Tab-separated table of C-alpha atoms in Angstrom:
chain	number	residue	atom	x	y	z
A	9	MET	CA	222.685	74.886	33.947
A	10	VAL	CA	219.633	77.144	34.732
A	11	ALA	CA	217.122	74.380	37.533
A	12	ILE	CA	213.338	74.076	36.129
A	13	ARG	CA	211.541	75.067	39.384
A	14	LYS	CA	207.676	74.311	40.426
A	15	SER	CA	206.908	76.951	42.324
A	16	PHE	CA	204.061	78.109	40.697
A	17	GLU	CA	202.335	75.057	39.717
A	18	GLU	CA	199.463	74.280	41.578
A	19	GLY	CA	200.560	71.918	45.190
A	20	HIS	CA	203.973	74.353	45.783
A	21	ARG	CA	204.588	77.361	46.835
A	22	ARG	CA	208.084	79.459	45.953
A	23	LYS	CA	210.659	79.365	48.546
A	24	PHE	CA	213.313	81.455	49.541
A	25	LEU	CA	216.633	79.804	50.593
A	26	VAL	CA	218.734	81.952	53.406
A	27	VAL	CA	221.938	79.915	54.621
A	28	VAL	CA	222.143	80.811	58.336
A	29	ASP	CA	224.912	80.958	59.857
A	30	GLU	CA	226.353	83.129	63.212
A	31	THR	CA	226.924	86.324	61.243
A	32	SER	CA	225.624	89.484	61.658
A	33	GLU	CA	224.227	89.865	57.738
A	34	CYS	CA	222.491	86.918	57.928
A	35	ASP	CA	219.770	88.730	59.954
A	36	ARG	CA	219.342	90.788	57.222
A	37	ALA	CA	218.914	87.720	54.398
A	38	ILE	CA	216.141	86.628	57.492
A	39	VAL	CA	214.353	89.422	57.907
A	40	TYR	CA	214.147	89.892	53.942
A	41	ALA	CA	213.186	86.105	53.177
A	42	ALA	CA	210.890	86.743	55.411
A	43	LYS	CA	208.669	89.943	54.494
A	44	ARG	CA	208.914	88.192	50.756
A	45	ALA	CA	207.451	85.131	51.555
A	46	GLU	CA	204.956	86.043	53.667
A	47	ARG	CA	203.595	88.879	51.166
A	48	THR	CA	203.582	86.443	47.741
A	49	GLY	CA	202.385	83.039	49.988
A	50	GLY	CA	205.833	81.685	49.751
A	51	VAL	CA	208.047	80.003	52.290
A	52	ALA	CA	211.275	81.155	53.957
A	53	THR	CA	213.589	78.245	54.007
A	54	LEU	CA	216.037	77.707	56.074
A	55	LEU	CA	219.403	75.873	55.887
A	56	TYR	CA	222.438	75.637	57.897
A	57	VAL	CA	225.341	73.609	57.366
A	58	ILE	CA	227.487	71.614	59.298
A	59	ALA	CA	230.616	71.924	58.320
A	60	PRO	CA	232.318	68.490	57.348
A	61	GLY	CA	234.605	68.654	61.083
A	62	ASP	CA	237.544	66.128	62.191
A	63	PHE	CA	234.854	63.720	63.090
A	64	GLN	CA	237.352	61.274	62.123
A	65	HIS	CA	238.096	60.223	65.959
A	66	TRP	CA	237.172	57.331	68.293
A	67	LEU	CA	233.433	56.065	67.034
A	68	GLY	CA	232.283	57.290	70.239
A	69	VAL	CA	234.198	60.937	69.918
A	70	GLU	CA	233.341	60.977	67.112
A	71	ASP	CA	229.209	60.718	67.442
A	72	ILE	CA	230.179	63.411	70.688
A	73	MET	CA	230.835	65.782	68.400
A	74	ARG	CA	228.656	65.169	65.829
A	75	ALA	CA	225.650	65.434	68.003
A	76	GLU	CA	226.757	68.471	69.386
A	77	ALA	CA	227.104	69.792	66.010
A	78	ARG	CA	224.009	68.914	65.276
A	79	GLU	CA	222.862	70.665	68.495
A	80	GLU	CA	224.194	73.423	67.787
A	81	ALA	CA	223.064	73.722	63.849
A	82	GLU	CA	219.494	73.135	65.825
A	83	SER	CA	219.587	76.257	68.310
A	84	CYS	CA	220.967	78.747	65.618
A	85	LEU	CA	218.029	77.488	63.550
A	86	MET	CA	215.470	77.978	66.167
A	87	LYS	CA	216.882	81.484	66.345
A	88	ALA	CA	216.576	82.238	63.724
A	89	ALA	CA	212.778	81.061	63.102
A	90	ASP	CA	212.096	82.872	65.697
A	91	ARG	CA	213.284	86.008	63.901
A	92	VAL	CA	210.840	85.107	60.957
A	93	ARG	CA	207.682	84.767	63.116
A	94	ALA	CA	208.573	88.287	64.563
A	95	VAL	CA	208.759	90.252	61.364
A	96	ALA	CA	205.946	87.983	59.138
A	97	ARG	CA	203.485	86.107	59.726
A	98	THR	CA	204.845	82.692	58.681
A	99	THR	CA	206.562	79.745	59.613
A	100	PRO	CA	210.248	79.064	57.793
A	101	GLU	CA	211.402	74.982	56.930
A	102	LEU	CA	214.022	74.514	58.392
A	103	VAL	CA	216.880	72.122	57.209
A	104	VAL	CA	220.121	70.805	58.279
A	105	ARG	CA	223.373	69.236	56.159
A	106	GLU	CA	226.317	68.251	56.839
A	107	GLY	CA	229.294	68.662	53.727
A	108	ASN	CA	230.816	71.677	52.179
A	109	ARG	CA	227.990	75.165	51.995
A	110	SER	CA	228.635	75.501	49.014
A	111	ASP	CA	227.423	71.996	47.934
A	112	GLU	CA	224.920	72.136	49.850
A	113	ILE	CA	223.505	74.635	48.983
A	114	LEU	CA	223.533	73.342	45.643
A	115	GLN	CA	222.195	69.873	46.275
A	116	LEU	CA	219.117	71.530	48.433
A	117	ILE	CA	218.534	73.298	45.253
A	118	GLU	CA	218.205	70.937	42.978
A	119	GLU	CA	216.320	68.431	45.485
A	120	ASP	CA	213.659	70.696	45.788
A	121	ALA	CA	212.136	72.601	42.897
A	122	ASP	CA	210.086	74.609	44.629
A	123	ILE	CA	212.976	76.503	46.183
A	124	ALA	CA	213.367	79.575	43.494
A	125	ILE	CA	215.232	82.268	44.912
A	126	LEU	CA	218.953	82.049	47.131
A	127	VAL	CA	218.435	85.839	49.083
A	128	LEU	CA	221.986	86.457	50.924
A	129	ALA	CA	222.700	89.453	52.762
A	130	ALA	CA	226.478	91.295	52.452
A	131	GLY	CA	228.789	92.738	54.989
A	132	SER	CA	228.384	96.067	55.799
A	133	GLY	CA	232.094	95.978	57.301
A	134	SER	CA	235.076	96.758	55.362
A	135	GLU	CA	235.974	92.964	55.388
A	136	GLY	CA	234.384	92.589	52.152
A	137	PRO	CA	230.422	91.345	50.816
A	138	GLY	CA	231.596	88.112	53.189
A	139	PRO	CA	232.352	84.772	52.637
A	140	LEU	CA	229.463	83.269	51.745
A	141	VAL	CA	228.446	86.173	49.150
A	142	SER	CA	232.283	85.782	47.822
A	143	ALA	CA	231.478	82.560	46.960
A	144	ILE	CA	228.867	82.935	45.320
A	145	ALA	CA	229.447	85.771	43.224
A	146	GLY	CA	233.116	83.599	42.156
A	147	LYS	CA	231.159	80.756	41.138
A	148	GLY	CA	230.325	83.199	38.244
A	149	ALA	CA	226.416	84.017	39.083
A	150	GLY	CA	224.955	83.271	35.525
A	151	SER	CA	225.867	79.831	36.118
A	152	PHE	CA	223.934	79.505	39.286
A	153	PRO	CA	220.448	77.770	38.891
A	154	ILE	CA	218.372	79.860	40.441
A	155	PRO	CA	218.006	84.321	41.221
A	156	VAL	CA	219.883	85.523	44.248
A	157	THR	CA	219.217	88.381	45.963
A	158	ILE	CA	221.951	89.719	47.553
A	159	VAL	CA	220.350	92.456	50.727
A	160	PRO	CA	222.332	95.538	51.773
A	161	GLY	CA	223.464	94.284	55.096
A	162	THR	CA	223.241	98.532	56.338
A	163	LEU	CA	219.076	97.886	55.716
A	164	ASP	CA	217.479	98.262	59.036
A	165	ASP	CA	213.882	96.419	59.016
A	166	GLU	CA	211.739	98.996	58.016
A	167	ALA	CA	213.812	99.547	54.998
A	168	ILE	CA	213.543	95.836	53.912
A	169	ALA	CA	209.952	96.045	55.201
A	170	ALA	CA	209.621	98.382	51.884
A	171	LEU	CA	211.594	97.049	49.615
A	172	ALA	CA	210.656	93.561	50.378
C-alpha cells in the first residue's frame, strides 16, 4: 500500500529518511540526503533504531542497559548530524526508536506523512549490498510505501554532490 505523503502541502517539507548505523556506507546515504534536502528545501531525518536487546534482567540492570543503548544511539546521531551540517546548509531531524529496525522504519513512515524518500547506501565490499538494502529489497521494493533511493557506496562526496 502506498502511503499518502503531505510533503508538498502548505506547512510541510519533504523529508529524506536515513537509517543511521555504524556501517561505512551509512555516511554515503547521509551525504546524499543532506545534499538533496539542501537543494530542495527539505529535511534530512536521521533515524537510529536500538535493537530490542536482552533487557530482561533485574530492573536496575535493565535500566542501565537501556540508558547505555540510548546514550550510544544519541552519540551516533550527533556524529551523523554533524556530518549533515558539514556537507549542507541544513539542520537534520533526529529520531531514536527501540525495536525491530524494519518495523520501526515502516512505523515512522506511517506516522510522519512528510517522509517522502528512504535513502540507503549499498555496501561497496564483496559481502553484498548490506543488510538494510537486502532487507528492504527482500520485502519487495514494489510494495514499499515510499520510493527508496540506493546510493552506490563507492561514490565520493563530490560525485554525490553532482548527483544530488
